[in-house]
Structure formats: structure tokens, C-alpha cells
Amino acid sequence: MNSIYIYLAAASGILALIFAFILASGISKQSAGNDRMKEISGYIHEGAMAFLNREYRYLAVFVVIVGVIIAAFIGWETAICFVVGAIFSILAGYFGMIVATKANVRTAEAARHGQSQALKIAFSGGAVMGMSVVGLGILGLSILFLIFDGNPTYLTGFGLGASSIALFARVGGGIYTKAADVGADLVGKVEAGIPEDDPRNPAVIADNVGDNVGDVAGMGADLFESYVGSIISAITLGAALFPKGQGVLYPIILVSIGIVASIIGAGIARNSKNSNPQKALNTGTYIGGILVIICSAVLSKSVFGNFKAFFAVAAGLVVGMLIGKITEVYTSSDYKSVKVISDQSQTGPATTIISGLAVGMKSTMWPIILIVIGILVSYFVMGGASNATMGLYGIALSAVGMLSITGLTVAVDAYGPIADNAGGIAEMAHLPASVREITDKLDSVGNTTAAIGKGFAIGSAALTALALFASYAQAVNLSTIDLLNPATLAGILIGGMLPFLFGALTMESVGKAANEMVEEVRRQFKEIPGIMEEETKPDYARCVEISTAAALKEMILPGILAIAIPIAVGILLGAEALGGLIGGSVVTGVLVAILMANAGGAWDNAKKYIESGVHGGKGSYAHKAAVVGDTVGDPFKDTSGPSMNILIKLMTIVSLVFAPVILKYGGVLLNLFK
Amino acid sequence: MNSIYIYLAAASGILALIFAFILASGISKQSAGNDRMKEISGYIHEGAMAFLNREYRYLAVFVVIVGVIIAAFIGWETAICFVVGAIFSILAGYFGMIVATKANVRTAEAARHGQSQALKIAFSGGAVMGMSVVGLGILGLSILFLIFDGNPTYLTGFGLGASSIALFARVGGGIYTKAADVGADLVGKVEAGIPEDDPRNPAVIADNVGDNVGDVAGMGADLFESYVGSIISAITLGAALFPKGQGVLYPIILVSIGIVASIIGAGIARNSKNSNPQKALNTGTYIGGILVIICSAVLSKSVFGNFKAFFAVAAGLVVGMLIGKITEVYTSSDYKSVKVISDQSQTGPATTIISGLAVGMKSTMWPIILIVIGILVSYFVMGGASNATMGLYGIALSAVGMLSITGLTVAVDAYGPIADNAGGIAEMAHLPASVREITDKLDSVGNTTAAIGKGFAIGSAALTALALFASYAQAVNLSTIDLLNPATLAGILIGGMLPFLFGALTMESVGKAANEMVEEVRRQFKEIPGIMEEETKPDYARCVEISTAAALKEMILPGILAIAIPIAVGILLGAEALGGLIGGSVVTGVLVAILMANAGGAWDNAKKYIESGVHGGKGSYAHKAAVVGDTVGDPFKDTSGPSMNILIKLMTIVSLVFAPVILKYGGVLLNLFK
């Protein structure tokens, strides 16, 4: 196979990393403000690094164990790819976090000089995460592709490595951030009556660290996984379909184009002088997307001689953007749903909860319909009514299309927590109100971009999982996965149940971890004299430590379940049942993820809407009810909801990697009846 | 075909109706208490009849329209069966309601003379509903079977008729009861500060009517549908498999045995002198179940010459009972989950909600595993690894097995609202505290039986839907429903989403209807002088009217969706996509139903647990938080949750009835790519 274009892909990865490096050095050169600011940002940086280092120790053990299992049952090549995938995902998170914890304080300092300067730094910080994700993703894949001559079985190991890290980063990070957040709020705001981001609150640093851990590193790892997963699926299916290599060429060039388009889009957003930061970010994203769509048409014609592949790619990209837009409609106070929830807050917390849940449940409709349209268009345009494998390749291309601008969407998404952190630092360092005003505005835009980013992450997880699902079916030689087979039905029921179980476990974990935090903060207020008078500093590190330990401990059970259950079901009930399990988990996982993300986002903004002066404003009966909604929404949108993306992708890729084992030993229980 | 056993089935149906008649006359002969009690029960009876009459007017229009459509597209025979099914379901609900609204006041009066006397009347009242359901169900089916010589296509019309009534009764009834309940509580208890069931509350009669409408008629119609649906599926599949008729004979005799066993079990429960009412009811149920299991073994050996059918039946029955037991574990304060929720109430409403949702989500695991075991055992024992149709027949038999004691489970379930009503009447008529004590005890047992009954209803709905699903596949000539086909995938995603949409719509409906009720109660307190001093009577009828109108209006949209979407998807995307839609909706429908039923039940009992004196008891901070949980749980467990059963069965049977249309016109959208 002519592998010249793999070098091109590697080059585009390196280009992304160079761009990231330039952005990072640019950020470093900015002033980090006064000593107080440096001190605070130092704490956050240290806390974030403490979490990462601890996490990496856990990860090292995990990667070694799973690597040995893979080497023993599947082969050493897959094990190597697995380890490389894990390391590259870790590196992306590491770069992103280092720069994010530098950019936050510099954003606060820049906000002294105006909004556009602050936006530039915050967005640049996010862009480092985005470019690291796509750069390391495509570089890692290219290198392994060259070494192992594109062997699909080996490459899936890379996906599994990425998936495993995403589990730790997204689930652990989600537990971390909400334990710290709830703990800080419950004792600080409610019991001690001090404002948010007050330096006297012992959990305040952990809370700010949490924003980075969950929303920068966690989200980055999630999309790293989707990104490489969709590419692996497309090149795996494509290699089998086109002996001359066009099937691999097309997606590889497409992602290279996507990287260039993302760099252009990021440049536009970063240097925008638009006074509305939301518009600046949107313009950049849309331009990036349109560039990809145009190029994919030209590419489709020149590689395949027709526009079929272009339609598949465009379908994915448009669906991804529309899902983001719909998320905004359900979670922004500019639209009806959030207003309904805030109206219902007037009759108390119960009606707030009911209406928020109803909004979340209802909000699943359009994203599902869009995903369905995306699937049908990409499948049937590419494969027609008769060529199934070609159709599945179309679905994989549409996932690649949606994810081609990952660099840009991660940048926009990771910008949020940086702006949020900047606000926290401004508050803690007692910077002038005008600074806080700017950071608040940037932060509020960040909330919307976070919601949109979540919608995008869910949509891409669904398409990636479905694309990998097609690869799985091929790997275990299934030409059908029949719903009328009771084993498949059993698999679907079990798979459908798992997101519910996973959601319950992660919500309980947040509860437990938050309780520990509450007790620690109470203890410090009681035992350390002078905290309230700002004479003594609270023990920030202890709170960081608690969040870190709880996050890592609490994710072990859900993690083991996500890996062990697919293998167990495959071995007991066979490959077809495992196919059913994947299908069932994708369906309910996507639904629960959308429900949780949108209900959580809507409650959050209903509270903020009331705080803006509606229904009696802050402190009113309606506001208290809205706070209850927001608190319920916290683990929904930041822990359990995003965990669903990981769950469905991880279970799919575990099945794919362990396909040889399932093929050999699968169905021992059913064989009893033969 | 030798149809002598059909006469036997008809005879068993008549036997059940005779038993119901004897019980009903026995109840009528009891004293209805003093004038005040008679007056109050008169209001409840009138309110219930007002709702039924109004509902029947709507139904008449609905039945005529759908009947004409069926006659035009499918055939007049199916249309006749549809109308008969609707009428028989209506009759069952009518009988049950009339007797329940007589039994309530007589239970209150009997409670003056002791608990066992009161239990006897309340349970007898429930048993009339139970026996009417099974008696009319099997009688109607038998008559149509004889007329149309067992033609399966026609008989499914009977199932669709039952299903349509269940939609009105369960969804409309669910909206009715919660609108009245929430309306009565919000203004009465919270704003006016008067106790529950106070005659000064204008919505109090509507609230008591709601118990009958939702929990007697609604639940009865739900199980009527499951009962006839499972029988139709078993005889349809069985007729094709066994040319000599054993495949029809077995399930028909089995349900006849089930009726006799239910009568025996009901007799035992009714005459029990056990001081613990729960034990009396359990003993009756277990004896009924064991009788069926023993007889089914003998029957299996004599009809088929082996014990295979017995294993399928026993699997269904045992799974049904275990699901009930698990429901109890998650929703009774004797176990851990409810205690955890009440502990979490100490930190406020948000943690109450989160922990309750986590309990609900976690509680899906065991029921799903049990259903999976039931499916696998009944399929593989009956059909082995190679005979798919025989295996599906096994699943249908297991549904019939689970539902064979429907007469008994409905009796136990419908006993609850009668006891609840009795308590309300005792309170309103100012009966001595000792009476209220007895009715409270009976009521609290009723809460547990209601939760168990809900678990049973969900399990049976799932198995019935899956059995009908198998019939559907046969009807549209599908030998596989392939998950790798994107149309199937599209169907599963849409089908999976519908329970979320349906849940959102019904929750919003309760909210809207409750708001109307709140305004009316407020208006009456303001505009009618002397209510508070008990000098003037409030306008009960107006509140009954509001609940009635709202319930019927609000169920139109969900009802249309449940019928139109399967047909639309079938016509646009084809029979296989529709198969996917049914599969997807069963999976998420069952999950959401379990989540909602158990979270709702657990919140309810966590509140009651705190009221028993834990965490500060009534009026404490924890209690207020628990009340929020209970209020959120109300539409969960009594409206949206139970609606899922209807949704999944109705969509399945609509697909089955309209199979000829789908077969002829299905897939117009996909044909574009051919």
C-alpha cells in the first residue's frame, strides 16, 4: 500500500502540535499578574498536577495489567498499540492542563486591559488542548500505521488505550470536580455564608482545580477517544473495501484537512474583535466547518470520482453542529425551556425538578432524529440499498466528518473552564469589579459553549460507537445481529440497563465524595483558628487530596464493570449477544447522556436567569428552588452524563479488541442447549 | 380443530365472573355506615361515574374512528374484534369501579368492628376487579375464537381494543389522579394548613376519586391488556406450530387453571385471620402461584409428553414474583435504599432527589437480569438452539404463566386504593381514631402491594410485548431483524427515544392539570364563604370536572403518538425498522418504567419513614426535603411510569394489527435508494 499520505497525516499532526506550542509560548510570555494572583494560580497548578500525578500512578498499574492481558490473549502488537494509545492520550491531557492552569491567571490579568485581550488568552489556552488532542491523535495513529502496515486489529489497541484513559479522565475527573464543587458550595455558601470563590473556603482551590480536571482534561480525553475511534473504524472498513487504498486515503486526508481548517478557524476566533465573545467563537467554528465541507467535496470527487463520500462527511458535520445548536435551544435562557423551569421554580423545588426532568427527556427527540438522519443518509448514499459494508463505511466517514474539526470544538469547549478559573482568581485576588465583569461575561459564554460541546461529544460518541460496532461485527464474522434471537435480545436488555447502572453508581460516588469534602471543610473552619478573619490560610492541599483520592477510588467499580461485562456477556452468551449489548448500550447511553446534559444545563441557566432579577431574583423562594435544581443538575451534566460517552465507546472497543477471544470461546452458556 | 377446550376456557371465564358477582353482592349487603359516610361515598361514587361516563363518550368516538380505519385497511372481522375488545375492557373497568366505590365506605364501617373484617371487604372489592379482568378477558377471547375459528389476525384486533382502552384508563387515569392529588395537597396541606382528606378541601373528593380511576380502573385495564395480549400471542404462535392443536390447548387450559387457582388464593387471603394483612395477601398469592406451577407440570406432561412447557411457564411465574419482591426491597423502609434516601434528606431536597434517582436507576438491574433469564430459559428449554419459532412460543408461554394469576395480583393491587379511600372517608366523617388506625394499617400495606403490583405489571408488559413482537415478525414475514441494517438501527433509536418523550409529555400534563386544580381550589377558598368554618360545602363536583377534563384532554397527544408513530415508521422505513422500533421501545420503556416506579415508591416511603419519627420526624428539615422527593415521585410512579407499560404494548399490537399495511406499503423512503 502506498503510504505517502500517512506521512502527510503525520505531518498535519505535527503541524497541530507546532501550532499548540506557539500558542503555549505566547501565553507563557503574558504577565501572570501580581504576587497574590501568582500564589493562587500556583495552588491551582499544583493541585491539578497533584491530581494528574496520582492519576498516572493508578494508570500505570492499570495499563500494565490490561497490557499484559492483551499481550497474552490477543497479541503483543495490539498490546503495544494499547500502551501507545494510553500514553498519547495522557500526553494530550498533560499539555492541555499545564497550559490551561497557566492561561487562567493570565486571562484574569489581561482582563484588566479589556475583553478581547482576555478572550484571546483564554481561547488560546483552550486551543492548546484542542490541538494537542488532534495532533497527538493523528500522529500516534500514523506512526503505528506505518510500523504495523495498517493492520486493523493492532490499531484498535490504540483506540482501547485512548478509551481507558478517557475512563479515568472523564469519570474520575467528573467525580473530582463535582465533589469539590458541591463540598465548597454546601459549607462555604450555605453554612458559612461566604461568597463563591472566596479564598477563606478551604475547598476553593479544589473547586478551581476541578474545572481543569473535569472540563479540560476529561473532555479532551473523551474527544481524543472519539477522534481516534472514528478514524480507526473508517480506515479499517475502508481498507477492506478498496484494494487500491482509496478507502484509507480519503479519511486520512480528510482529517489532515480538518486540522488545517481548525487552525484557520482558531486563528479567526482568537483574533476576533467582535464585542460578543459567543459570536467570535461561533464564527471561527462555522468557518472551520465550512472549509472542511468544501474540501471534502473536492476530495470525494478526486479520490472516488463521485460525491458520495462528500455527502456522508457533510451529513456528519452538519448533524454535529445542529445537535450543538439544539442543545443551546434547550439550555439557554434565551429560549422557552429554561423560562418554563424558572416559572415552575415559583411553586417550589419539586416542580423545578419535574419540569427540568421533562425538558431533559423531551430534549432527546431532535438529537435522536438527527442522528437517525445522519446514519440513514451516510449509509444509503454511500452504499445504496444493497452494499451493506459500503454503507457502514459511510457511517464511519460521517463520524470522521463530524470529528474532523475536533481541534476547534475542544478549543471552544476548554476555553470555558479557563475563563471560569480566571473569574475565580480575580475574586480571590480581590481584583477590581471591572475585571470580574469581563471574566463573568467570558464565563457565561463558556457555559453555553460547554453545553454545546457536550451535545457534540454525545453525538460524536454515538456515531463513533456505531462505526466501531460495524467493525466489531466484521471482526467476529457476523453478517446479521438478529433481534429475534433471544441471546441478542438478552444482550440489548443488559446493554440498555448498563447506562442506568453506571449513572446510578457515578451519582452515588459524587454524593460520597462530596460528603467527605463537606466534613473536611467543616473541620477546618472549626479546628484552624483565624481562617474567617483571613489571618490563617486554610489547608487547600488537604481538600485537593480528598477530591483526588475519592475520584480515583470511586471510579474503579464503574471502570471494571465497563470492561468486564462486555467480555463476560460475550463469553457466556456469544458474539451476537455482545452485539446486542453494544447496540442497547448505545441507545440508552445516548438518551441518558442527552437527558442529563440538557436537564443539568437547563437547571443551571434557570437559576442564573432568576439571579438576573426574574421572579424575585437572588434569595427569593423561586431562587432557592432553582438552586435545588442546579445542585441536582451538577452530577447530571458534569459526572454521570458525560460518563455515558465513555461507557458506550469503551464497551464497544473492548468488544472489538477482544473479538478473537469472543470468537473462540463465546457462547459457552448457549452451547449447553446444543 | 377440536374446540371443546375453548368452551372450557369460556366456562372458567364465567366462573370468574360468578365469583366476582358473589363477592360484589356480599359487599353490597354490608352496612354503608352513617348518613355522613353515605353522603361522602356518594360523592366519590358520583365523581368516579362522572369520569367514566365522560371517558366513554371520548372512547366511543375513538373506537368508531379506529374501527372504521381497521375495517377499511385490514378487514371488518378485525374491526369487530377490536370493538369487542374495547367493550370488554370497558366493562371490566366499569364493574371494578362500581364495586370499589361501594367497598370503600363499607371497609371504613367494618373497621369499627376490627381489622380482619375490614381487610375482608377491601380485598373482596379488589377481587371483583381482578376476577372481572380475567373473566371478561378469557370469555371475550373464547367467544371470538369460536366465531372466527381462531384466526390470529382477527384476534389481535381484540388485543388492540384492550390496548386502546388501557391507554385511556391508565394514562388518562394517571393524569387524573395526580392532578387531583397534587392540587389537593398543594393548596390544602401547604397553603391552607388543613390535614389530608379534610372535607373542607374542595379537591378532596377528586383526590379520592383519583385513587379509583388510576389505581383500580387504570391498573385493571393495563393488566387486562397484558393478559389477553399474552394469550393471543401464545395461541397464535402455538396454532402454527402444532397442527393437532396442542399449542393452543396448553395455554388455554393453563389460564383456566390460573383462574381457579386465583379464586382459591383469593378465598384464602380473604378469610385469613392473620393479624398482619401483608402476610394474608402474600399467602393467598403464593398458594395461587404454586397451584398453577404444579398443575402446569402435569398439564405439560399430558399435552406435550414432556416438561418443557412447564419450565417456560414456571420461569415466567417465578420471574414475575421475584420482580415483585425486588420492587419491595427497593421501595420498602425495611430495606437499605429507603433508609439511604431518608438519610440524604437531612442535607436537603437536592440530595434527596439525587439519591432517589440513583436508587431508581440502580433498581433496574435485577429486574432486567430476571427478565433476561426468563427469556433465555423459556426460549431455549422449549425450542433448543435450533427451533426459533418454538423458542418464541416458549417466551409467549412464559408470559402466559406470569399472567395466569392476574386475577389474584389485580385483586391484591386494587385492594390498596379501596383501603386508602376507606381511610379518607373515616377522616372526612370524623370516625373514631381507632378506625383510622386500622384503615391506616391497611393502607400502608396497600402501598407495598401497589409497588409490587407495579413491578409485576412492568414485567408482564415486557414479556407480553416481546411475545407479541415475535408474532409481529411472523406477520410481516421477517426471519431476522438485523441490528446491522441501518433502518433497524434507526428504528431502535427512535423506539428507544419514545418512552423519554412520552414520559416528558405525561409529566408536563400532570403539571398543567395540577396547576388548574390549584387555581380552582384557591378560587373556592376565596369566593365561597364559610368553607373553612364547615358552614358551606365546597364545590366538589367542579374539581372532579377539572381533573376529568384535563385528564382526557392531556392524553390525546401521547395517545396519537403511540398509534401514529409505529405506522409512520413502518411505512417510511419498512417492516424491519418497525421491528427495531418495537425492540428499542421495549428496552427503554421497561427501564424508565422501573426507574420511575421504584424511585417514586422509595421517595414515598422515605417520607413516611421520617414521619415515623426518624431524623426529626414530621415538620423537620429532613421531612420537608422528603416531601419534595415524594412530590417528584408522584407523577413518576402513578402517571409516567405506568404509562410506559401501555406505550410498549400498544405500539407492538398496533404494529401487529397493521402488519398487512406495512407489508404492502412499507419502506417507501428506503425504496428511493433502490
PDB file of C-alpha atoms in Angstrom, chain B residues 531-626:
ATOM      1  CA  ILE B 531     -65.853  26.691  53.731  1.00  0.00           C
ATOM      2  CA  MET B 532     -63.200  26.891  56.390  1.00  0.00           C
ATOM      3  CA  GLU B 533     -65.806  27.018  59.165  1.00  0.00           C
ATOM      4  CA  GLU B 534     -67.528  23.965  57.664  1.00  0.00           C
ATOM      5  CA  GLU B 535     -70.686  26.014  57.240  1.00  0.00           C
ATOM      6  CA  THR B 536     -70.770  25.732  53.470  1.00  0.00           C
ATOM      7  CA  LYS B 537     -69.750  22.747  51.389  1.00  0.00           C
ATOM      8  CA  PRO B 538     -67.099  23.324  48.777  1.00  0.00           C
ATOM      9  CA  ASP B 539     -67.982  22.627  45.150  1.00  0.00           C
ATOM     10  CA  TYR B 540     -66.531  19.122  44.912  1.00  0.00           C
ATOM     11  CA  ALA B 541     -68.076  18.499  41.509  1.00  0.00           C
ATOM     12  CA  ARG B 542     -66.201  21.377  39.920  1.00  0.00           C
ATOM     13  CA  CYS B 543     -62.847  19.878  40.973  1.00  0.00           C
ATOM     14  CA  VAL B 544     -63.895  16.459  39.717  1.00  0.00           C
ATOM     15  CA  GLU B 545     -64.850  18.130  36.458  1.00  0.00           C
ATOM     16  CA  ILE B 546     -61.455  19.823  36.133  1.00  0.00           C
ATOM     17  CA  SER B 547     -59.494  16.636  36.714  1.00  0.00           C
ATOM     18  CA  THR B 548     -61.726  14.777  34.286  1.00  0.00           C
ATOM     19  CA  ALA B 549     -61.456  17.338  31.513  1.00  0.00           C
ATOM     20  CA  ALA B 550     -57.710  17.777  31.962  1.00  0.00           C
ATOM     21  CA  ALA B 551     -57.018  14.064  32.033  1.00  0.00           C
ATOM     22  CA  LEU B 552     -58.917  13.402  28.840  1.00  0.00           C
ATOM     23  CA  LYS B 553     -57.554  16.414  27.013  1.00  0.00           C
ATOM     24  CA  GLU B 554     -53.953  15.806  28.007  1.00  0.00           C
ATOM     25  CA  MET B 555     -53.849  12.207  26.884  1.00  0.00           C
ATOM     26  CA  ILE B 556     -54.795  12.905  23.302  1.00  0.00           C
ATOM     27  CA  LEU B 557     -51.304  13.873  22.097  1.00  0.00           C
ATOM     28  CA  PRO B 558     -49.430  10.972  23.725  1.00  0.00           C
ATOM     29  CA  GLY B 559     -52.175   8.648  22.524  1.00  0.00           C
ATOM     30  CA  ILE B 560     -51.941   9.776  18.932  1.00  0.00           C
ATOM     31  CA  LEU B 561     -48.145   9.491  19.034  1.00  0.00           C
ATOM     32  CA  ALA B 562     -48.308   5.929  20.335  1.00  0.00           C
ATOM     33  CA  ILE B 563     -50.554   4.882  17.479  1.00  0.00           C
ATOM     34  CA  ALA B 564     -49.281   7.032  14.622  1.00  0.00           C
ATOM     35  CA  ILE B 565     -45.508   6.761  15.041  1.00  0.00           C
ATOM     36  CA  PRO B 566     -45.221   2.977  14.601  1.00  0.00           C
ATOM     37  CA  ILE B 567     -47.371   3.115  11.479  1.00  0.00           C
ATOM     38  CA  ALA B 568     -45.417   6.090  10.113  1.00  0.00           C
ATOM     39  CA  VAL B 569     -42.045   4.471  10.760  1.00  0.00           C
ATOM     40  CA  GLY B 570     -43.254   1.216   9.230  1.00  0.00           C
ATOM     41  CA  ILE B 571     -44.472   2.924   6.086  1.00  0.00           C
ATOM     42  CA  LEU B 572     -41.429   5.184   5.708  1.00  0.00           C
ATOM     43  CA  LEU B 573     -38.616   2.869   6.778  1.00  0.00           C
ATOM     44  CA  GLY B 574     -40.162  -0.580   6.394  1.00  0.00           C
ATOM     45  CA  ALA B 575     -41.095  -3.596   8.487  1.00  0.00           C
ATOM     46  CA  GLU B 576     -37.609  -4.256   9.807  1.00  0.00           C
ATOM     47  CA  ALA B 577     -37.229  -0.670  11.057  1.00  0.00           C
ATOM     48  CA  LEU B 578     -40.576  -1.016  12.774  1.00  0.00           C
ATOM     49  CA  GLY B 579     -39.294  -4.195  14.394  1.00  0.00           C
ATOM     50  CA  GLY B 580     -36.322  -2.191  15.640  1.00  0.00           C
ATOM     51  CA  LEU B 581     -38.659   0.496  16.936  1.00  0.00           C
ATOM     52  CA  ILE B 582     -40.608  -2.049  18.966  1.00  0.00           C
ATOM     53  CA  GLY B 583     -37.407  -3.587  20.333  1.00  0.00           C
ATOM     54  CA  GLY B 584     -35.948  -0.209  21.256  1.00  0.00           C
ATOM     55  CA  SER B 585     -39.138   0.974  22.917  1.00  0.00           C
ATOM     56  CA  VAL B 586     -39.460  -2.205  24.973  1.00  0.00           C
ATOM     57  CA  VAL B 587     -35.909  -1.842  26.277  1.00  0.00           C
ATOM     58  CA  THR B 588     -36.053   1.796  27.332  1.00  0.00           C
ATOM     59  CA  GLY B 589     -39.755   1.606  28.212  1.00  0.00           C
ATOM     60  CA  VAL B 590     -39.108  -1.138  30.744  1.00  0.00           C
ATOM     61  CA  LEU B 591     -36.081   0.678  32.136  1.00  0.00           C
ATOM     62  CA  VAL B 592     -37.851   4.013  32.515  1.00  0.00           C
ATOM     63  CA  ALA B 593     -40.918   2.289  33.991  1.00  0.00           C
ATOM     64  CA  ILE B 594     -38.838   0.519  36.637  1.00  0.00           C
ATOM     65  CA  LEU B 595     -36.796   3.631  37.382  1.00  0.00           C
ATOM     66  CA  MET B 596     -39.899   5.756  37.828  1.00  0.00           C
ATOM     67  CA  ALA B 597     -41.942   3.222  39.782  1.00  0.00           C
ATOM     68  CA  ASN B 598     -39.158   2.420  42.215  1.00  0.00           C
ATOM     69  CA  ALA B 599     -37.797   5.930  42.670  1.00  0.00           C
ATOM     70  CA  GLY B 600     -41.360   7.113  43.277  1.00  0.00           C
ATOM     71  CA  GLY B 601     -42.108   4.320  45.714  1.00  0.00           C
ATOM     72  CA  ALA B 602     -38.825   4.810  47.555  1.00  0.00           C
ATOM     73  CA  TRP B 603     -39.349   8.568  47.952  1.00  0.00           C
ATOM     74  CA  ASP B 604     -42.879   7.970  49.204  1.00  0.00           C
ATOM     75  CA  ASN B 605     -41.712   5.526  51.838  1.00  0.00           C
ATOM     76  CA  ALA B 606     -38.657   7.597  52.784  1.00  0.00           C
ATOM     77  CA  LYS B 607     -41.085  10.384  53.648  1.00  0.00           C
ATOM     78  CA  LYS B 608     -43.271   8.003  55.640  1.00  0.00           C
ATOM     79  CA  TYR B 609     -40.179   6.611  57.365  1.00  0.00           C
ATOM     80  CA  ILE B 610     -39.213  10.097  58.514  1.00  0.00           C
ATOM     81  CA  GLU B 611     -42.812  10.709  59.597  1.00  0.00           C
ATOM     82  CA  SER B 612     -42.463   7.657  61.810  1.00  0.00           C
ATOM     83  CA  GLY B 613     -40.064   9.748  63.908  1.00  0.00           C
ATOM     84  CA  VAL B 614     -36.656   9.373  62.252  1.00  0.00           C
ATOM     85  CA  HIS B 615     -34.372  12.399  61.574  1.00  0.00           C
ATOM     86  CA  GLY B 616     -36.665  14.764  63.493  1.00  0.00           C
ATOM     87  CA  GLY B 617     -39.982  13.407  62.244  1.00  0.00           C
ATOM     88  CA  LYS B 618     -42.831  15.383  60.751  1.00  0.00           C
ATOM     89  CA  GLY B 619     -42.120  19.063  60.142  1.00  0.00           C
ATOM     90  CA  SER B 620     -38.332  18.698  60.406  1.00  0.00           C
ATOM     91  CA  TYR B 621     -35.887  19.936  57.754  1.00  0.00           C
ATOM     92  CA  ALA B 622     -35.375  16.346  56.613  1.00  0.00           C
ATOM     93  CA  HIS B 623     -39.134  15.863  56.356  1.00  0.00           C
ATOM     94  CA  LYS B 624     -39.546  18.934  54.160  1.00  0.00           C
ATOM     95  CA  ALA B 625     -36.848  17.609  51.848  1.00  0.00           C
ATOM     96  CA  ALA B 626     -38.504  14.202  51.806  1.00  0.00           C
TER      97      ALA B 626
END
